[in-house]
Short mmCIF file of C-alpha atoms in Angstrom, two decimals:
data_model
loop_
_atom_site.label_atom_id
_atom_site.label_comp_id
_atom_site.label_asym_id
_atom_site.label_seq_id
_atom_site.Cartn_x
_atom_site.Cartn_y
_atom_site.Cartn_z
CA UNK K 1 138.42 64.23 120.69
CA UNK K 2 139.31 61.02 119.56
CA UNK K 3 140.10 57.51 122.16
CA UNK K 4 141.97 54.11 120.91
CA UNK K 5 145.86 55.35 119.63
CA UNK K 6 147.25 52.69 118.51
CA UNK K 7 150.30 52.26 121.12
CA UNK K 8 147.06 51.36 123.76
CA UNK K 9 146.66 48.17 121.22
CA UNK K 10 150.44 47.35 121.87
CA UNK K 11 149.23 48.02 125.61
CA UNK K 12 146.11 45.71 124.96
CA UNK K 13 148.72 42.63 123.49
CA UNK K 14 151.39 43.12 125.56
CA UNK K 15 149.04 41.74 128.65
CA UNK K 16 147.48 39.22 127.09
CA UNK K 17 151.08 37.86 126.90
CA UNK K 18 151.92 37.17 130.67
CA UNK K 19 147.61 36.99 131.20
CA UNK K 20 144.96 34.53 130.33
CA UNK K 21 143.55 34.71 127.22
CA UNK K 22 139.83 36.82 126.96
CA UNK K 23 137.36 36.23 124.81
CA UNK K 24 134.38 38.97 124.00
CA UNK K 25 131.50 38.31 122.87
CA UNK K 26 133.10 34.75 121.37
CA UNK K 27 135.36 36.57 119.22
CA UNK K 28 139.42 37.17 120.44
CA UNK K 29 142.41 38.61 119.11
CA UNK K 30 145.86 36.91 118.65
CA UNK K 31 148.37 37.40 115.99
CA UNK K 32 148.39 36.37 112.54
CA UNK K 33 150.66 33.85 112.02
CA UNK K 34 152.58 35.50 108.90
CA UNK K 35 151.63 39.43 110.75
CA UNK K 36 155.12 40.99 111.61
CA UNK K 37 155.30 43.02 115.16
CA UNK K 38 156.32 46.72 113.46
CA UNK K 39 152.92 45.43 110.74
CA UNK K 40 150.72 44.81 113.65
CA UNK K 41 151.87 48.40 115.28
CA UNK K 42 150.20 49.76 111.70
CA UNK K 43 146.81 48.58 112.75
CA UNK K 44 144.40 51.19 115.50
CA UNK K 45 141.31 51.98 115.55
CA UNK K 46 140.23 55.53 116.52
CA UNK K 47 136.49 55.85 118.24
CA UNK K 48 134.77 59.84 118.33
CA UNK K 49 133.93 60.71 121.83
CA UNK K 50 130.57 60.14 121.99
CA UNK K 51 131.00 56.43 120.79
CA UNK K 52 128.88 57.87 116.95
CA UNK K 53 131.92 56.73 115.17
CA UNK K 54 134.51 54.25 114.64
CA UNK K 55 137.53 54.19 112.30
CA UNK K 56 140.39 51.83 111.07
CA UNK K 57 144.34 53.45 111.00
CA UNK K 58 146.27 52.23 108.81
CA UNK K 59 150.38 53.40 108.18
CA UNK K 60 152.05 52.28 105.36
CA UNK K 61 153.59 49.63 104.66
CA UNK K 62 151.77 46.98 106.62
CA UNK K 63 152.14 43.82 103.27
CA UNK K 64 148.37 43.53 101.34
CA UNK K 65 148.65 39.80 101.23
CA UNK K 66 148.88 40.21 105.01
CA UNK K 67 146.11 41.70 106.11
CA UNK K 68 143.43 39.93 106.89
CA UNK K 69 138.99 39.71 107.42
CA UNK K 70 139.87 38.26 110.99
CA UNK K 71 143.48 39.76 112.25
CA UNK K 72 140.82 43.69 111.57
CA UNK K 73 137.79 42.26 113.24
CA UNK K 74 140.06 41.27 116.31
CA UNK K 75 141.77 44.71 116.29
CA UNK K 76 137.85 46.71 116.35
CA UNK K 77 135.85 44.24 118.60
CA UNK K 78 138.68 45.38 121.02
CA UNK K 79 137.57 47.96 121.35
CA UNK K 80 134.39 47.34 122.70
CA UNK K 81 132.45 47.70 119.02
CA UNK K 82 129.50 46.44 118.31
CA UNK K 83 129.43 43.21 115.84
CA UNK K 84 127.65 43.01 112.42
CA UNK K 85 127.20 42.47 109.69
CA UNK K 86 128.37 45.96 108.51
CA UNK K 87 131.02 46.02 110.33
CA UNK K 88 131.86 43.17 108.87
CA UNK K 89 131.43 44.00 104.51
CA UNK K 90 133.53 47.41 105.57
CA UNK K 91 136.79 46.16 107.55
CA UNK K 92 136.53 43.95 103.88
CA UNK K 93 135.94 47.06 101.92
CA UNK K 94 138.68 49.26 103.54
CA UNK K 95 141.45 45.82 103.25
CA UNK K 96 140.72 46.13 99.44
CA UNK K 97 140.82 49.76 99.35
CA UNK K 98 144.68 49.21 101.05
CA UNK K 99 146.03 47.48 98.00
CA UNK K 100 144.86 50.73 95.61
CA UNK K 101 145.75 53.41 98.05
CA UNK K 102 147.74 56.64 97.89
CA UNK K 103 149.56 56.84 101.01
CA UNK K 104 151.72 60.41 98.99
CA UNK K 105 148.39 61.94 98.79
CA UNK K 106 146.96 60.76 102.41
CA UNK K 107 148.41 58.75 104.73
CA UNK K 108 147.28 57.39 107.20
CA UNK K 109 144.89 55.09 105.18
CA UNK K 110 140.95 56.88 107.93
CA UNK K 111 138.59 54.97 107.23
CA UNK K 112 134.93 55.09 109.03
CA UNK K 113 133.41 50.88 109.80
CA UNK K 114 131.24 51.41 112.27
CA UNK K 115 128.52 53.75 112.83
CA UNK K 116 125.95 54.68 115.78
CA UNK K 117 122.33 55.87 114.96
CA UNK K 118 122.07 59.27 117.34
CA UNK K 119 119.49 60.04 119.10
CA UNK K 120 116.60 62.21 117.87
CA UNK K 121 114.96 64.13 120.29
CA UNK K 122 111.61 64.82 120.90
CA UNK K 123 109.88 67.82 120.08
CA UNK K 124 108.82 70.72 122.22
CA UNK K 125 105.25 71.91 122.36
CA UNK K 126 104.65 74.54 119.78
CA UNK K 127 101.74 75.94 118.09
CA UNK K 128 101.39 75.87 114.01
CA UNK K 129 99.75 78.37 111.74
CA UNK K 130 97.47 77.16 108.97
CA UNK K 131 99.60 77.03 105.89
CA UNK K 132 97.53 80.14 104.81
CA UNK K 133 98.14 82.06 107.40
CA UNK K 134 102.10 81.25 107.33
CA UNK K 135 102.42 82.88 104.93
CA UNK K 136 100.87 86.18 105.64
CA UNK K 137 102.82 85.50 108.28
CA UNK K 138 106.06 85.39 106.43
CA UNK K 139 105.66 87.72 104.32
CA UNK K 140 104.45 90.23 107.62
CA UNK K 141 108.62 89.42 109.35
CA UNK K 142 109.65 90.40 105.83
CA UNK K 143 108.39 93.62 105.55
CA UNK K 144 110.03 94.91 108.84
CA UNK K 145 112.91 93.82 108.06
CA UNK K 146 112.30 95.32 104.44
CA UNK K 147 110.41 98.39 105.60
CA UNK K 148 113.93 100.57 106.55
CA UNK K 149 116.48 99.14 103.72
CA UNK K 150 114.04 99.52 100.59
CA UNK K 151 111.94 102.13 98.62
CA UNK K 152 107.82 102.50 99.89
CA UNK K 153 107.11 101.51 96.04
CA UNK K 154 107.96 97.90 94.52
CA UNK K 155 110.17 98.94 91.92
CA UNK K 156 109.37 99.30 88.42
CA UNK K 157 111.59 96.09 86.67
CA UNK K 158 110.24 93.61 88.65
CA UNK K 159 109.14 90.51 87.30
CA UNK K 160 105.70 90.02 87.82
CA UNK K 161 104.84 93.32 86.56
CA UNK K 162 100.71 91.54 86.92
CA UNK K 163 101.31 91.24 90.63
CA UNK K 164 98.70 94.10 92.07
CA UNK K 165 101.31 95.16 95.49
CA UNK K 166 98.84 96.84 97.07
CA UNK K 167 96.95 93.77 97.35
CA UNK K 168 99.55 92.44 100.28
CA UNK K 169 98.23 92.22 103.46
CA UNK K 170 100.91 91.65 106.24
CA UNK K 171 97.73 91.51 109.09
CA UNK K 172 96.92 87.99 109.63
CA UNK K 173 92.29 88.37 109.49
CA UNK K 174 90.77 85.96 110.44
CA UNK K 175 86.70 85.79 111.07
CA UNK K 176 84.77 84.06 113.46
CA UNK K 177 85.05 80.19 113.80
CA UNK K 178 88.08 79.59 111.17
CA UNK K 179 90.69 77.31 111.91
CA UNK K 180 93.67 79.26 112.55
CA UNK K 181 96.02 76.59 113.95
CA UNK K 182 96.79 73.21 116.15
CA UNK K 183 98.57 73.23 119.37
CA UNK K 184 101.85 69.94 118.71
CA UNK K 185 101.85 68.04 122.03
CA UNK K 186 105.23 67.66 122.89
CA UNK K 187 107.22 63.77 122.02
CA UNK K 188 109.47 61.63 124.11
CA UNK K 189 112.19 61.83 120.56
CA UNK K 190 113.64 57.91 119.90
CA UNK K 191 116.79 57.01 121.64
CA UNK K 192 119.88 56.07 119.77
CA UNK K 193 122.58 53.69 119.92
CA UNK K 194 126.65 54.31 119.85
CA UNK K 195 128.95 51.77 118.19
CA UNK K 196 129.60 49.54 121.23
CA UNK K 197 126.10 49.28 120.89
CA UNK K 198 124.59 51.44 124.27
CA UNK K 199 121.90 53.34 124.01
CA UNK K 200 122.14 56.21 123.60
CA UNK K 201 118.82 57.92 124.88
CA UNK K 202 116.61 60.70 123.38
CA UNK K 203 116.06 64.19 125.10
CA UNK K 204 112.47 64.02 125.45
CA UNK K 205 110.15 67.75 124.62
CA UNK K 206 109.31 70.50 126.48
CA UNK K 207 105.72 71.73 127.31
CA UNK K 208 105.68 75.41 126.48
CA UNK K 209 103.87 77.31 128.58
CA UNK K 210 100.62 78.42 125.22
CA UNK K 211 99.28 81.25 126.75
CA UNK K 212 95.33 81.17 125.04
CA UNK K 213 93.28 83.92 125.12
CA UNK K 214 89.92 82.68 126.49
CA UNK K 215 87.52 84.82 125.35
CA UNK K 216 88.94 85.25 121.31
CA UNK K 217 90.54 80.70 120.63
CA UNK K 218 88.88 77.69 121.75
CA UNK K 219 91.14 74.86 122.13
CA UNK K 220 89.54 71.62 119.99
CA UNK K 221 91.19 67.54 120.75
CA UNK K 222 91.81 67.87 118.79
CA UNK K 223 95.22 70.03 119.13
CA UNK K 224 92.73 72.03 116.70
CA UNK K 225 92.96 76.56 117.47
CA UNK K 226 89.37 78.79 116.19
CA UNK K 227 88.66 81.76 116.46
CA UNK K 228 85.36 82.65 118.49
CA UNK K 229 85.83 86.52 117.41
CA UNK K 230 86.46 87.55 114.60
CA UNK K 231 90.31 90.03 113.62
CA UNK K 232 93.27 90.52 113.83
CA UNK K 233 96.03 87.01 115.53
CA UNK K 234 97.83 88.63 117.02
CA UNK K 235 101.01 86.66 119.19
CA UNK K 236 103.32 88.78 122.74
CA UNK K 237 105.00 86.41 123.10
CA UNK K 238 103.93 82.70 124.82
CA UNK K 239 100.41 84.85 124.40
CA UNK K 240 97.83 84.36 121.03
CA UNK K 241 94.97 86.09 120.83
CA UNK K 242 92.42 87.87 118.00
CA UNK K 243 92.14 91.24 118.33
CA UNK K 244 89.12 92.91 117.51
CA UNK K 245 90.52 96.45 117.08
CA UNK K 246 93.16 96.53 114.07
CA UNK K 247 95.92 98.55 115.36
CA UNK K 248 98.65 100.43 112.66
CA UNK K 249 101.80 102.32 113.91
CA UNK K 250 101.77 104.20 111.37
CA UNK K 251 100.98 104.10 107.28
CA UNK K 252 98.55 102.62 104.95
CA UNK K 253 101.17 101.98 102.52
CA UNK K 254 103.03 98.99 100.46
CA UNK K 255 104.51 98.08 103.85
CA UNK K 256 100.72 97.31 105.05
CA UNK K 257 99.20 96.68 101.14
CA UNK K 258 95.80 97.41 101.48
CA UNK K 259 93.67 97.18 103.74
CA UNK K 260 90.04 93.92 104.78
CA UNK K 261 89.18 93.92 108.19
CA UNK K 262 86.17 93.20 110.32
CA UNK K 263 86.85 95.37 113.20
CA UNK K 264 87.75 98.70 113.80
CA UNK K 265 90.60 100.07 112.23
CA UNK K 266 93.18 102.83 113.97
CA UNK K 267 95.79 103.90 111.44
CA UNK K 268 98.54 106.37 113.59
CA UNK K 269 99.49 108.18 110.26
CA UNK K 270 97.75 108.26 107.21
CA UNK K 271 96.82 106.35 103.33
CA UNK K 272 98.55 106.90 100.77
CA UNK K 273 97.65 106.92 96.80
CA UNK K 274 95.22 104.15 95.45
CA UNK K 275 94.62 102.04 99.03
CA UNK K 276 92.07 100.33 99.60
CA UNK K 277 90.89 100.29 104.08
CA UNK K 278 87.47 97.99 104.55
CA UNK K 279 86.25 97.58 108.21
CA UNK K 280 83.08 96.22 109.44
CA UNK K 281 82.87 99.32 112.12
CA UNK K 282 85.44 102.14 112.66
CA UNK K 283 87.93 103.47 110.95
CA UNK K 284 90.26 106.30 113.05
CA UNK K 285 93.09 107.68 110.79
CA UNK K 286 95.12 110.28 112.08
CA UNK K 287 97.03 111.57 110.29
CA UNK K 288 97.00 112.33 105.93
CA UNK K 289 94.06 110.84 103.41
CA UNK K 290 95.71 110.73 99.71
CA UNK K 291 94.53 109.64 97.12
CA UNK K 292 92.56 106.92 98.98
CA UNK K 293 89.27 104.71 99.01
CA UNK K 294 87.96 104.56 102.88
CA UNK K 295 84.77 102.57 103.73
CA UNK K 296 83.44 100.75 106.42
CA UNK K 297 80.13 100.18 108.02
CA UNK K 298 80.09 102.35 110.67
CA UNK K 299 81.88 105.46 111.72
CA UNK K 300 84.66 107.37 109.99
CA UNK K 301 86.93 109.75 111.93
CA UNK K 302 90.23 111.78 110.19
CA UNK K 303 91.38 114.40 112.26
CA UNK K 304 93.07 115.39 109.45
CA UNK K 305 91.24 114.11 106.30
CA UNK K 306 91.68 113.69 102.64
CA UNK K 307 93.20 115.43 99.42
CA UNK K 308 91.26 112.78 96.82
CA UNK K 309 92.90 114.68 93.91
CA UNK K 310 89.84 113.62 92.23
CA UNK K 311 90.08 109.61 92.87
CA UNK K 312 89.37 109.27 97.03
CA UNK K 313 86.39 108.54 97.63
CA UNK K 314 84.54 107.57 101.84
CA UNK K 315 82.14 105.04 102.24
CA UNK K 316 81.28 105.77 106.61
CA UNK K 317 77.40 103.67 107.42
CA UNK K 318 77.01 105.45 110.01
CA UNK K 319 79.02 109.13 110.47
CA UNK K 320 81.90 110.78 109.13
CA UNK K 321 83.69 113.30 110.95
CA UNK K 322 86.73 115.13 109.57
CA UNK K 323 88.82 118.25 109.30
CA UNK K 324 87.95 119.32 105.00
CA UNK K 325 87.74 117.39 102.71
CA UNK K 326 89.20 118.09 99.04
CA UNK K 327 88.22 116.61 96.12
CA UNK K 328 86.32 113.21 96.84
CA UNK K 329 82.87 111.76 96.20
CA UNK K 330 81.69 111.27 99.70
CA UNK K 331 78.61 109.24 101.14
CA UNK K 332 77.48 108.90 104.66
CA UNK K 333 75.32 107.54 105.57
CA UNK K 334 74.13 109.28 109.02
CA UNK K 335 75.86 112.33 109.81
CA UNK K 336 77.76 113.86 108.68
CA UNK K 337 80.70 117.02 110.74
CA UNK K 338 83.19 119.23 109.13
CA UNK K 339 85.55 121.43 110.39
CA UNK K 340 86.48 123.45 107.85
CA UNK K 341 86.67 123.43 104.08
CA UNK K 342 84.36 121.55 101.37
CA UNK K 343 86.22 121.04 98.11
CA UNK K 344 85.24 120.33 95.09
CA UNK K 345 83.56 117.16 96.85
CA UNK K 346 80.69 115.09 96.13
CA UNK K 347 78.70 114.98 99.33
CA UNK K 348 76.02 112.62 99.57
CA UNK K 349 74.27 112.47 102.98
CA UNK K 350 71.50 110.94 104.28
CA UNK K 351 70.16 112.65 107.29
CA UNK K 352 71.76 115.32 108.99
CA UNK K 353 75.26 117.02 107.86
CA UNK K 354 76.29 119.76 111.01
CA UNK K 355 79.07 121.50 110.11
CA UNK K 356 78.58 125.52 111.55
CA UNK K 357 82.20 126.02 111.00
CA UNK K 358 82.41 124.53 107.86
CA UNK K 359 83.03 126.61 104.11
CA UNK K 360 81.26 124.96 101.49
CA UNK K 361 83.82 126.15 99.14
CA UNK K 362 82.50 124.68 95.24
CA UNK K 363 80.95 121.34 94.21
CA UNK K 364 77.68 119.80 95.48
CA UNK K 365 76.01 119.05 98.81
CA UNK K 366 73.46 116.50 98.45
CA UNK K 367 71.76 116.73 102.32
CA UNK K 368 68.05 114.48 103.44
CA UNK K 369 67.67 116.48 106.70
CA UNK K 370 69.40 119.40 107.63
CA UNK K 371 72.16 121.31 106.12
CA UNK K 372 74.22 123.49 108.83
CA UNK K 373 77.41 125.89 107.80
CA UNK K 374 78.80 128.25 107.69
CA UNK K 375 79.34 129.86 104.70
CA UNK K 376 78.19 128.46 100.90
CA UNK K 377 79.90 129.59 98.19
CA UNK K 378 82.56 132.40 98.35
CA UNK K 379 82.99 135.86 96.90
CA UNK K 380 84.21 134.90 93.47
CA UNK K 381 81.40 133.06 92.43
CA UNK K 382 82.28 129.40 92.24
CA UNK K 383 79.90 126.54 92.25
CA UNK K 384 78.28 125.64 94.96
CA UNK K 385 75.66 123.16 94.99
CA UNK K 386 73.69 122.36 98.41
CA UNK K 387 71.16 119.53 97.49
CA UNK K 388 67.97 120.21 99.95
CA UNK K 389 65.65 116.51 100.89
CA UNK K 390 66.87 114.68 98.13
CA UNK K 391 69.76 112.71 96.56
CA UNK K 392 70.73 113.06 92.60
CA UNK K 393 70.09 109.08 92.60
CA UNK K 394 66.56 109.56 94.06
CA UNK K 395 65.55 112.12 91.25
CA UNK K 396 67.11 109.51 88.07
CA UNK K 397 65.12 106.73 90.32
CA UNK K 398 61.72 108.08 90.22
CA UNK K 399 61.97 110.16 86.44
CA UNK K 400 62.59 106.17 85.30
CA UNK K 401 60.02 104.63 86.61
CA UNK K 402 57.37 107.64 86.04
CA UNK K 403 58.19 105.88 82.43
CA UNK K 404 58.05 102.96 83.09
CA UNK K 405 54.58 104.27 84.41
CA UNK K 406 53.42 106.02 81.12
CA UNK K 407 54.81 103.44 78.69
CA UNK K 408 52.72 100.39 80.79
CA UNK K 409 49.73 102.95 80.92
CA UNK K 410 49.89 103.37 77.50
CA UNK K 411 49.74 99.94 76.49
CA UNK K 412 47.16 99.42 78.90
CA UNK K 413 45.45 101.83 77.13
CA UNK K 414 45.95 100.78 73.76
CA UNK K 415 45.39 96.94 73.95
CA UNK K 416 41.87 98.64 76.19
CA UNK K 417 41.19 100.28 72.99
CA UNK K 418 41.37 97.27 70.83
CA UNK K 419 39.66 94.78 72.86
CA UNK K 420 36.73 97.47 72.70
CA UNK K 421 37.08 98.09 68.85
CA UNK K 422 36.68 93.94 68.46
CA UNK K 423 34.00 93.84 71.10
CA UNK K 424 31.50 95.92 69.61
CA UNK K 425 32.76 93.66 65.68
CA UNK K 426 29.50 91.05 65.92
CA UNK K 427 31.72 88.38 64.38
CA UNK K 428 32.40 85.62 66.00
CA UNK K 429 35.56 83.20 65.71
CA UNK K 430 38.37 81.10 67.23
CA UNK K 431 40.33 83.97 66.39
CA UNK K 432 38.51 86.55 67.79
CA UNK K 433 37.87 84.38 70.98
CA UNK K 434 41.96 84.45 71.34
CA UNK K 435 43.11 87.48 70.55
CA UNK K 436 40.74 88.83 73.27
CA UNK K 437 41.37 86.66 75.44
CA UNK K 438 45.78 88.07 75.10
CA UNK K 439 44.94 91.52 75.49
CA UNK K 440 43.13 90.82 78.24
CA UNK K 441 45.99 89.08 79.23
CA UNK K 442 48.20 92.18 78.19
CA UNK K 443 45.57 94.67 79.74
CA UNK K 444 46.37 93.28 82.78
CA UNK K 445 50.75 92.62 83.30
CA UNK K 446 50.81 96.79 82.20
CA UNK K 447 48.32 97.39 84.85
CA UNK K 448 49.58 95.50 87.87
CA UNK K 449 53.80 97.05 86.20
CA UNK K 450 51.92 99.52 87.14
CA UNK K 451 50.26 99.64 90.73
CA UNK K 452 53.51 97.80 92.07
CA UNK K 453 56.13 100.71 89.99
CA UNK K 454 53.14 103.30 91.79
CA UNK K 455 54.02 101.21 94.91
CA UNK K 456 57.32 101.93 95.66
CA UNK K 457 57.37 105.23 94.08
CA UNK K 458 54.89 106.12 96.68
CA UNK K 459 56.86 103.96 99.55
CA UNK K 460 60.39 106.36 98.56
CA UNK K 461 58.55 108.95 98.40
CA UNK K 462 57.15 109.22 102.11
CA UNK K 463 60.47 108.38 103.04
CA UNK K 464 61.90 111.49 102.09
CA UNK K 465 59.69 113.29 103.92
CA UNK K 466 60.04 111.65 107.20
CA UNK K 467 62.82 114.22 107.26
CA UNK K 468 61.71 118.10 106.61
CA UNK K 469 64.77 119.75 104.64
CA UNK K 470 66.20 123.22 105.84
CA UNK K 471 69.56 124.97 105.85
CA UNK K 472 71.21 127.21 108.04
CA UNK K 473 74.31 129.29 107.30
CA UNK K 474 75.51 131.13 109.40
CA UNK K 475 78.59 133.27 108.17
CA UNK K 476 77.15 134.06 104.88
CA UNK K 477 75.74 132.99 101.05
CA UNK K 478 77.15 133.65 98.80
CA UNK K 479 76.19 134.76 95.22
CA UNK K 480 75.94 132.03 92.05
CA UNK K 481 75.80 129.35 94.97
CA UNK K 482 72.20 127.20 94.04
CA UNK K 483 69.86 125.55 97.31
CA UNK K 484 68.60 123.08 95.20
CA UNK K 485 64.67 121.45 97.06
CA UNK K 486 61.58 119.82 96.14
CA UNK K 487 62.83 119.53 92.07
CA UNK K 488 63.09 123.28 91.99
CA UNK K 489 66.82 125.11 91.93
CA UNK K 490 67.45 128.80 93.07
CA UNK K 491 71.16 130.58 91.26
CA UNK K 492 71.57 133.49 93.95
CA UNK K 493 71.84 136.51 92.02
CA UNK K 494 73.39 138.48 95.28
CA UNK K 495 74.92 137.52 98.60
CA UNK K 496 72.53 136.94 101.80
CA UNK K 497 74.82 137.55 105.26
CA UNK K 498 73.87 134.81 108.03
CA UNK K 499 72.50 134.27 110.29
CA UNK K 500 69.12 132.46 108.03
CA UNK K 501 67.53 129.19 107.41
CA UNK K 502 66.28 128.50 104.15
CA UNK K 503 63.49 125.86 103.56
CA UNK K 504 60.24 124.75 102.35
CA UNK K 505 56.47 126.39 102.85
CA UNK K 506 53.07 124.35 102.83
CA UNK K 507 52.86 125.05 99.14
CA UNK K 508 55.71 123.19 98.51
CA UNK K 509 58.36 127.28 97.71
CA UNK K 510 61.69 127.62 98.88
CA UNK K 511 61.54 130.52 101.64
CA UNK K 512 64.55 132.10 103.74
CA UNK K 513 64.48 132.72 107.45
CA UNK K 514 66.52 135.72 109.38
CA UNK K 515 67.62 134.15 112.63
CA UNK K 516 69.23 137.09 113.71
CA UNK K 517 64.80 139.39 113.56
CA UNK K 518 63.01 136.36 112.64
CA UNK K 519 62.37 137.68 109.80
CA UNK K 520 60.75 135.30 106.97
CA UNK K 521 60.37 136.20 102.73
CA UNK K 522 60.28 134.06 100.24
CA UNK K 523 63.35 132.87 98.73
CA UNK K 524 62.15 134.74 95.24
CA UNK K 525 63.66 138.14 96.55
CA UNK K 526 67.32 136.79 95.55
CA UNK K 527 67.69 134.52 93.79
CA UNK K 528 66.58 133.50 90.23
CA UNK K 529 64.43 130.02 90.90
CA UNK K 530 63.80 127.42 87.61
CA UNK K 531 63.28 123.84 88.15
CA UNK K 532 65.59 121.70 88.75
CA UNK K 533 66.92 120.44 85.18
CA UNK K 534 66.49 116.12 85.38
CA UNK K 535 64.79 116.26 89.17
CA UNK K 536 61.32 115.92 89.54
CA UNK K 537 58.77 118.81 91.27
CA UNK K 538 55.24 117.27 92.67
CA UNK K 539 53.08 118.16 89.74
CA UNK K 540 54.87 116.22 87.69
CA UNK K 541 53.46 113.33 89.72
CA UNK K 542 50.59 111.60 89.01
CA UNK K 543 46.82 112.33 90.37
CA UNK K 544 47.64 109.51 92.77
CA UNK K 545 50.65 110.16 93.51
CA UNK K 546 50.29 113.98 93.86
CA UNK K 547 49.15 112.96 97.52
CA UNK K 548 51.56 111.01 97.92
CA UNK K 549 53.83 113.75 96.92
#
């Protein structure tokens, strides 16, 4: 809204003719001796309703020579506009502009001559994320908006071909003791002033009801917010907390990116091809895991299973429970439980595999402790290999260590032989003495390496012998299935109906026990037994290591 039209100026002027002259801030309005009444009527002032801007309005037809600074200033000040050097400057500029103004394009001429200073309202109390977390937060919001409108996979024509979209995390994952942001106190703001010089008060900021979870967050004196635990930073209304569990209501895909979380992870659906899910604790997945990678510090539970297509990988620090495994590599730090099939996989279990309903169709399983299956192999003779008491890496390590021991002993013996030859020579010289010292040092060095390796191998063998490897088959052990234990490889020449138990006797030979009637026979009756390639038997060890084995 605008106020003070030109007729109000005339009314004010008329009243002054019949009353004593009034002064305003040291300036009084008087009629210019040379300005006509008609010219005066063509000068007016318009002030916005909020009194933050005031304009001089000049109609066409005023004699520029008669339009003076004194008169225009008097008109402006009569509207209670505060005098200032800026006001004087702008009035002068207005008078000069009037002389060349094109009224055919813009009539009347309206010029801003006075401006107030708007108040700056105070900021409300707020929580501000660190720049790093703010970027993640904005990306997560963008992912939510785009999830239903954009394709699941990024465009092949992406401008940044080297950007791995899987590395874009949609979650604010924090460490314990990490600064995540700060609470900014409400401010009072800065008052403004209108064109009349009146104070315009600012609105003070409001105090927000920010609720910090005291169990997971703490506020320092400077307003900084730090985590007490590791996990996911969560906003729920005005409440801020750190959740030790990451819950994903859907798939792990491009909408979430790869997951690397310090706590437990729960995925309601599955994991798409090529994605990595890492947890410092446990992982629970409700749907199918495709050719992805799962790594947990503790347990992994797959409600469906993994279809790895030769690229899937699982590493469970403790236990793994799943419905089935197909075409994947799997390492389990403790126990493995599979309900149905294991097909074309490489599986290593550090303790026990208790899966009485599972069938090993083909692939390899290495179990240090007990292995329990429904069936191993198929009637078509697929290659199903079960290694008991060892893992392939262990055999490789032992063989390499034995090779090094043999070489060190040979070199030490060579040094000793040369020492004996030199000692038998009666010649004495400084060169001979130096050579004797060198040979003694080399012999001692090789013997020291040999002793260290012997101790390490003894400890490793002793650790594996803590478990009593045993295979239990409830339904059938099929022809062509392979059983490996103690460096031996047994290839089944015929099917054996269960329930049976295969283990090692006191002589290190494979035996087969019928759990139905309790009878026990040598496994060689059903299988062709040879030394396993790349493995070792107790006879391969030096005499002092054979005792440990």
